[in-house]
């Protein structure tokens, strides 16, 4: 069987789901990350936390189900509505 991996980068967590080619949900998980509020009305996140959560969620799905990564043939991704990520001239996160 082949699988689709769905990822949703939300405000407070990354949700991941594996779907069979028939559309049935095989497994799902999520990994949270913090929101910093350095001033009233501000909300910030570290994009490296998003990446860490993504890697952890995908790893958990594959480990828990025993599904080999090469059986995942498609990826569906959704993300935050207003997620600005600033980079320096070298492409590193600011």
Tab-separated table of N, CA and C in Angstrom:
chain	number	residue	atom	x	y	z
A	1	UNK	N	0.839	-1.184	0.000
A	1	UNK	CA	0.000	0.000	0.000
A	1	UNK	C	0.885	1.249	0.000
A	2	UNK	N	0.358	2.304	-0.604
A	2	UNK	CA	1.028	3.595	-0.625
A	2	UNK	C	0.283	4.544	0.320
A	3	UNK	N	0.989	5.598	0.751
A	3	UNK	CA	0.430	6.493	1.756
A	3	UNK	C	0.634	7.952	1.387
A	4	UNK	N	-0.230	8.798	1.951
A	4	UNK	CA	-0.112	10.249	1.864
A	4	UNK	C	0.185	10.748	3.267
A	5	UNK	N	1.145	11.658	3.380
A	5	UNK	CA	1.475	12.292	4.654
A	5	UNK	C	0.891	13.697	4.632
A	6	UNK	N	0.055	14.002	5.603
A	6	UNK	CA	-0.525	15.330	5.736
A	6	UNK	C	0.109	16.056	6.907
A	7	UNK	N	0.497	17.312	6.705
A	7	UNK	CA	1.101	18.139	7.749
A	7	UNK	C	0.353	19.460	7.847
A	8	UNK	N	0.035	19.863	9.071
A	8	UNK	CA	-0.618	21.149	9.316
A	8	UNK	C	0.183	21.897	10.360
A	9	UNK	N	0.837	22.974	9.936
A	9	UNK	CA	1.604	23.825	10.839
A	9	UNK	C	0.641	24.836	11.446
A	10	UNK	N	0.198	24.557	12.653
A	10	UNK	CA	-0.764	25.424	13.318
A	10	UNK	C	-0.107	26.428	14.241
A	11	UNK	N	-0.931	27.198	14.894
A	11	UNK	CA	-0.441	28.236	15.793
A	11	UNK	C	0.309	27.668	16.985
A	12	UNK	N	-0.150	26.544	17.510
A	12	UNK	CA	0.472	26.011	18.714
A	12	UNK	C	1.026	24.600	18.571
A	13	UNK	N	0.775	23.966	17.426
A	13	UNK	CA	1.309	22.615	17.237
A	13	UNK	C	1.353	22.246	15.757
A	14	UNK	N	2.178	21.238	15.481
A	14	UNK	CA	2.258	20.638	14.154
A	14	UNK	C	1.445	19.345	14.226
A	15	UNK	N	0.456	19.210	13.361
A	15	UNK	CA	-0.338	17.993	13.287
A	15	UNK	C	0.100	17.200	12.064
A	16	UNK	N	0.220	15.893	12.236
A	16	UNK	CA	0.635	15.023	11.139
A	16	UNK	C	-0.301	13.833	11.071
A	17	UNK	N	-0.623	13.414	9.854
A	17	UNK	CA	-1.513	12.277	9.651
A	17	UNK	C	-1.024	11.457	8.461
A	18	UNK	N	-1.163	10.153	8.583
A	18	UNK	CA	-0.892	9.253	7.468
A	18	UNK	C	-2.218	8.717	6.967
A	19	UNK	N	-2.408	8.815	5.667
A	19	UNK	CA	-3.619	8.309	5.024
A	19	UNK	C	-3.235	7.202	4.059
A	20	UNK	N	-4.048	6.158	4.011
A	20	UNK	CA	-3.851	5.126	3.004
A	20	UNK	C	-4.300	5.647	1.650
A	21	UNK	N	-3.937	4.964	0.597
A	21	UNK	CA	-4.324	5.421	-0.739
A	21	UNK	C	-5.830	5.392	-0.939
A	22	UNK	N	-6.551	4.696	-0.058
A	22	UNK	CA	-8.007	4.686	-0.105
A	22	UNK	C	-8.620	5.863	0.660
A	23	UNK	N	-7.765	6.700	1.272
A	23	UNK	CA	-8.241	7.862	2.016
A	23	UNK	C	-8.489	7.608	3.485
A	24	UNK	N	-8.344	6.385	3.932
A	24	UNK	CA	-8.566	6.051	5.340
A	24	UNK	C	-7.398	6.547	6.196
A	25	UNK	N	-7.711	7.106	7.348
A	25	UNK	CA	-6.676	7.558	8.283
A	25	UNK	C	-6.024	6.339	8.917
A	26	UNK	N	-4.710	6.249	8.794
A	26	UNK	CA	-3.942	5.152	9.368
A	26	UNK	C	-3.480	5.535	10.780
A	27	UNK	N	-2.976	6.752	10.928
A	27	UNK	CA	-2.482	7.217	12.223
A	27	UNK	C	-2.312	8.727	12.173
A	28	UNK	N	-2.339	9.331	13.344
A	28	UNK	CA	-2.112	10.763	13.450
A	28	UNK	C	-1.428	11.095	14.762
A	29	UNK	N	-0.769	12.232	14.786
A	29	UNK	CA	-0.086	12.687	15.996
A	29	UNK	C	0.107	14.193	15.916
A	30	UNK	N	0.540	14.779	17.000
A	30	UNK	CA	0.869	16.207	16.983
A	30	UNK	C	2.027	16.463	17.928
A	31	UNK	N	2.710	17.553	17.679
A	31	UNK	CA	3.810	17.992	18.528
A	31	UNK	C	3.662	19.494	18.721
A	32	UNK	N	3.638	19.921	19.974
A	32	UNK	CA	3.467	21.335	20.284
A	32	UNK	C	4.770	22.098	20.293
A	33	UNK	N	4.635	23.420	20.291
A	33	UNK	CA	5.779	24.319	20.408
A	33	UNK	C	5.306	25.602	21.073
A	34	UNK	N	6.243	26.328	21.674
A	34	UNK	CA	5.853	27.507	22.457
A	34	UNK	C	5.567	28.744	21.605
A	35	UNK	N	4.814	29.625	22.193
A	35	UNK	CA	4.592	30.964	21.644
A	35	UNK	C	5.176	31.945	22.663
A	36	UNK	N	6.057	32.811	22.205
A	36	UNK	CA	6.619	33.831	23.087
A	36	UNK	C	5.835	35.125	22.907
A	37	UNK	N	5.645	35.831	24.005
A	37	UNK	CA	4.963	37.127	23.983
A	37	UNK	C	5.865	38.146	24.681
A	38	UNK	N	6.878	38.670	23.952
A	38	UNK	CA	7.852	39.566	24.582
A	38	UNK	C	7.275	40.921	25.002
A	39	UNK	N	6.161	41.305	24.399
A	39	UNK	CA	5.474	42.559	24.739
A	39	UNK	C	3.977	42.328	24.604
A	40	UNK	N	3.169	43.120	25.290
A	40	UNK	CA	1.716	42.992	25.121
A	40	UNK	C	1.316	43.146	23.648
A	41	UNK	N	0.487	42.234	23.182
A	41	UNK	CA	0.014	42.274	21.803
A	41	UNK	C	0.947	41.630	20.796
A	42	UNK	N	2.113	41.188	21.217
A	42	UNK	CA	3.060	40.525	20.331
A	42	UNK	C	2.966	39.010	20.506
A	43	UNK	N	3.210	38.283	19.442
A	43	UNK	CA	3.313	36.823	19.496
A	43	UNK	C	4.398	36.404	18.516
A	44	UNK	N	5.355	35.646	19.010
A	44	UNK	CA	6.473	35.205	18.185
A	44	UNK	C	6.716	33.723	18.398
A	45	UNK	N	7.284	33.083	17.367
A	45	UNK	CA	7.712	31.694	17.458
A	45	UNK	C	9.047	31.543	16.757
A	46	UNK	N	9.777	30.537	17.164
A	46	UNK	CA	11.047	30.205	16.532
A	46	UNK	C	10.777	29.163	15.449
A	47	UNK	N	10.994	29.490	14.180
A	47	UNK	CA	10.733	28.519	13.111
A	47	UNK	C	11.490	27.206	13.279
A	48	UNK	N	12.625	27.218	13.976
A	48	UNK	CA	13.324	25.950	14.201
A	48	UNK	C	12.486	25.028	15.087
A	49	UNK	N	11.618	25.587	15.940
A	49	UNK	CA	10.690	24.757	16.723
A	49	UNK	C	9.690	24.059	15.808
A	50	UNK	N	9.262	24.738	14.747
A	50	UNK	CA	8.343	24.129	13.783
A	50	UNK	C	9.008	22.924	13.122
A	51	UNK	N	10.254	23.141	12.712
A	51	UNK	CA	10.984	22.075	12.022
A	51	UNK	C	11.207	20.890	12.951
A	52	UNK	N	11.603	21.167	14.200
A	52	UNK	CA	11.808	20.087	15.171
A	52	UNK	C	10.515	19.298	15.388
A	53	UNK	N	9.394	20.007	15.504
A	53	UNK	CA	8.100	19.351	15.701
A	53	UNK	C	7.730	18.505	14.484
A	54	UNK	N	8.014	19.006	13.307
A	54	UNK	CA	7.722	18.278	12.067
A	54	UNK	C	8.519	16.981	12.005
A	55	UNK	N	9.795	17.075	12.272
A	55	UNK	CA	10.648	15.885	12.238
A	55	UNK	C	10.205	14.864	13.278
A	56	UNK	N	9.874	15.337	14.485
A	56	UNK	CA	9.460	14.432	15.555
A	56	UNK	C	8.131	13.753	15.221
A	57	UNK	N	7.185	14.508	14.683
A	57	UNK	CA	5.870	13.947	14.356
A	57	UNK	C	5.971	12.913	13.240
A	58	UNK	N	6.718	13.226	12.195
A	58	UNK	CA	6.873	12.271	11.090
A	58	UNK	C	7.578	11.010	11.583
A	59	UNK	N	8.638	11.192	12.351
A	59	UNK	CA	9.356	10.041	12.892
A	59	UNK	C	8.460	9.162	13.741
A	60	UNK	N	7.635	9.779	14.585
A	60	UNK	CA	6.727	9.017	15.444
A	60	UNK	C	5.700	8.251	14.614
A	61	UNK	N	5.132	8.907	13.596
A	61	UNK	CA	4.155	8.217	12.750
A	61	UNK	C	4.758	6.982	12.090
A	62	UNK	N	5.916	7.142	11.513
A	62	UNK	CA	6.544	6.018	10.808
A	62	UNK	C	6.972	4.931	11.783
A	63	UNK	N	7.537	5.329	12.929
A	63	UNK	CA	7.959	4.339	13.923
A	63	UNK	C	6.764	3.583	14.495
A	64	UNK	N	5.721	4.322	14.865
A	64	UNK	CA	4.558	3.700	15.506
A	64	UNK	C	3.796	2.766	14.568
A	65	UNK	N	3.768	3.101	13.289
A	65	UNK	CA	3.018	2.281	12.333
A	65	UNK	C	3.881	1.214	11.663
A	66	UNK	N	5.193	1.386	11.703
A	66	UNK	CA	6.083	0.458	11.007
A	66	UNK	C	6.095	0.661	9.505
A	67	UNK	N	5.539	1.779	9.053
A	67	UNK	CA	5.487	2.070	7.615
A	67	UNK	C	6.825	2.663	7.177
A	68	UNK	N	7.384	2.122	6.118
A	68	UNK	CA	8.653	2.613	5.593
A	68	UNK	C	8.431	3.947	4.875
A	69	UNK	N	9.376	4.855	5.032
A	69	UNK	CA	9.267	6.186	4.431
A	69	UNK	C	9.075	6.125	2.919
A	70	UNK	N	9.642	5.132	2.265
A	70	UNK	CA	9.507	5.054	0.805
A	70	UNK	C	8.102	4.636	0.355
A	71	UNK	N	7.223	4.304	1.299
A	71	UNK	CA	5.831	3.990	0.971
A	71	UNK	C	4.971	5.261	0.940
A	72	UNK	N	5.544	6.375	1.431
A	72	UNK	CA	4.849	7.665	1.389
A	72	UNK	C	5.113	8.282	0.023
A	73	UNK	N	4.043	8.451	-0.761
A	73	UNK	CA	4.204	8.887	-2.145
A	73	UNK	C	3.673	10.292	-2.416
A	74	UNK	N	3.034	10.885	-1.401
A	74	UNK	CA	2.504	12.238	-1.585
A	74	UNK	C	2.522	12.965	-0.246
A	75	UNK	N	2.572	14.286	-0.345
A	75	UNK	CA	2.633	15.148	0.827
A	75	UNK	C	1.620	16.268	0.663
A	76	UNK	N	0.818	16.486	1.702
A	76	UNK	CA	-0.138	17.595	1.720
A	76	UNK	C	0.229	18.490	2.899
A	77	UNK	N	0.400	19.794	2.637
A	77	UNK	CA	0.897	20.705	3.669
A	77	UNK	C	-0.016	21.918	3.782
A	78	UNK	N	-0.311	22.301	5.022
A	78	UNK	CA	-1.046	23.526	5.308
A	78	UNK	C	-0.293	24.287	6.381
A	79	UNK	N	-0.490	25.592	6.430
A	79	UNK	CA	0.264	26.368	7.408
A	79	UNK	C	-0.494	27.527	7.987
A	80	UNK	N	0.166	28.207	8.896
A	80	UNK	CA	-0.405	29.365	9.569
A	80	UNK	C	-0.765	30.451	8.573
A	81	UNK	N	-1.748	31.239	8.950
A	81	UNK	CA	-2.197	32.282	8.042
A	81	UNK	C	-1.201	33.437	7.945
A	82	UNK	N	-0.669	33.900	9.059
A	82	UNK	CA	0.218	35.065	9.037
A	82	UNK	C	1.587	34.706	9.617
A	83	UNK	N	2.254	33.745	9.039
A	83	UNK	CA	3.546	33.310	9.548
A	83	UNK	C	4.696	33.917	8.770
A	84	UNK	N	5.175	35.079	9.194
A	84	UNK	CA	6.316	35.719	8.542
A	84	UNK	C	7.603	35.138	9.118
A	85	UNK	N	8.512	34.731	8.259
A	85	UNK	CA	9.803	34.204	8.677
A	85	UNK	C	10.875	35.071	8.038
A	86	UNK	N	11.665	35.730	8.876
A	86	UNK	CA	12.693	36.638	8.372
A	86	UNK	C	14.037	35.920	8.317
A	87	UNK	N	14.776	36.178	7.223
A	87	UNK	CA	16.058	35.564	6.987
A	87	UNK	C	17.124	36.642	6.772
A	88	UNK	N	18.371	36.328	7.110
A	88	UNK	CA	19.460	37.264	6.822
A	88	UNK	C	19.951	37.036	5.390
A	89	UNK	N	20.987	37.744	4.981
A	89	UNK	CA	21.490	37.671	3.612
A	89	UNK	C	22.003	36.264	3.247
A	90	UNK	N	22.390	35.491	4.259
A	90	UNK	CA	22.889	34.133	4.021
A	90	UNK	C	21.775	33.093	4.077
A	91	UNK	N	20.548	33.540	4.327
A	91	UNK	CA	19.419	32.622	4.389
A	91	UNK	C	19.195	32.007	5.751
A	92	UNK	N	19.912	32.484	6.773
A	92	UNK	CA	19.735	31.969	8.135
A	92	UNK	C	18.587	32.689	8.834
A	93	UNK	N	17.911	31.971	9.725
A	93	UNK	CA	16.809	32.564	10.486
A	93	UNK	C	17.283	33.726	11.346
A	94	UNK	N	16.487	34.769	11.391
A	94	UNK	CA	16.785	35.883	12.293
A	94	UNK	C	16.045	35.696	13.595
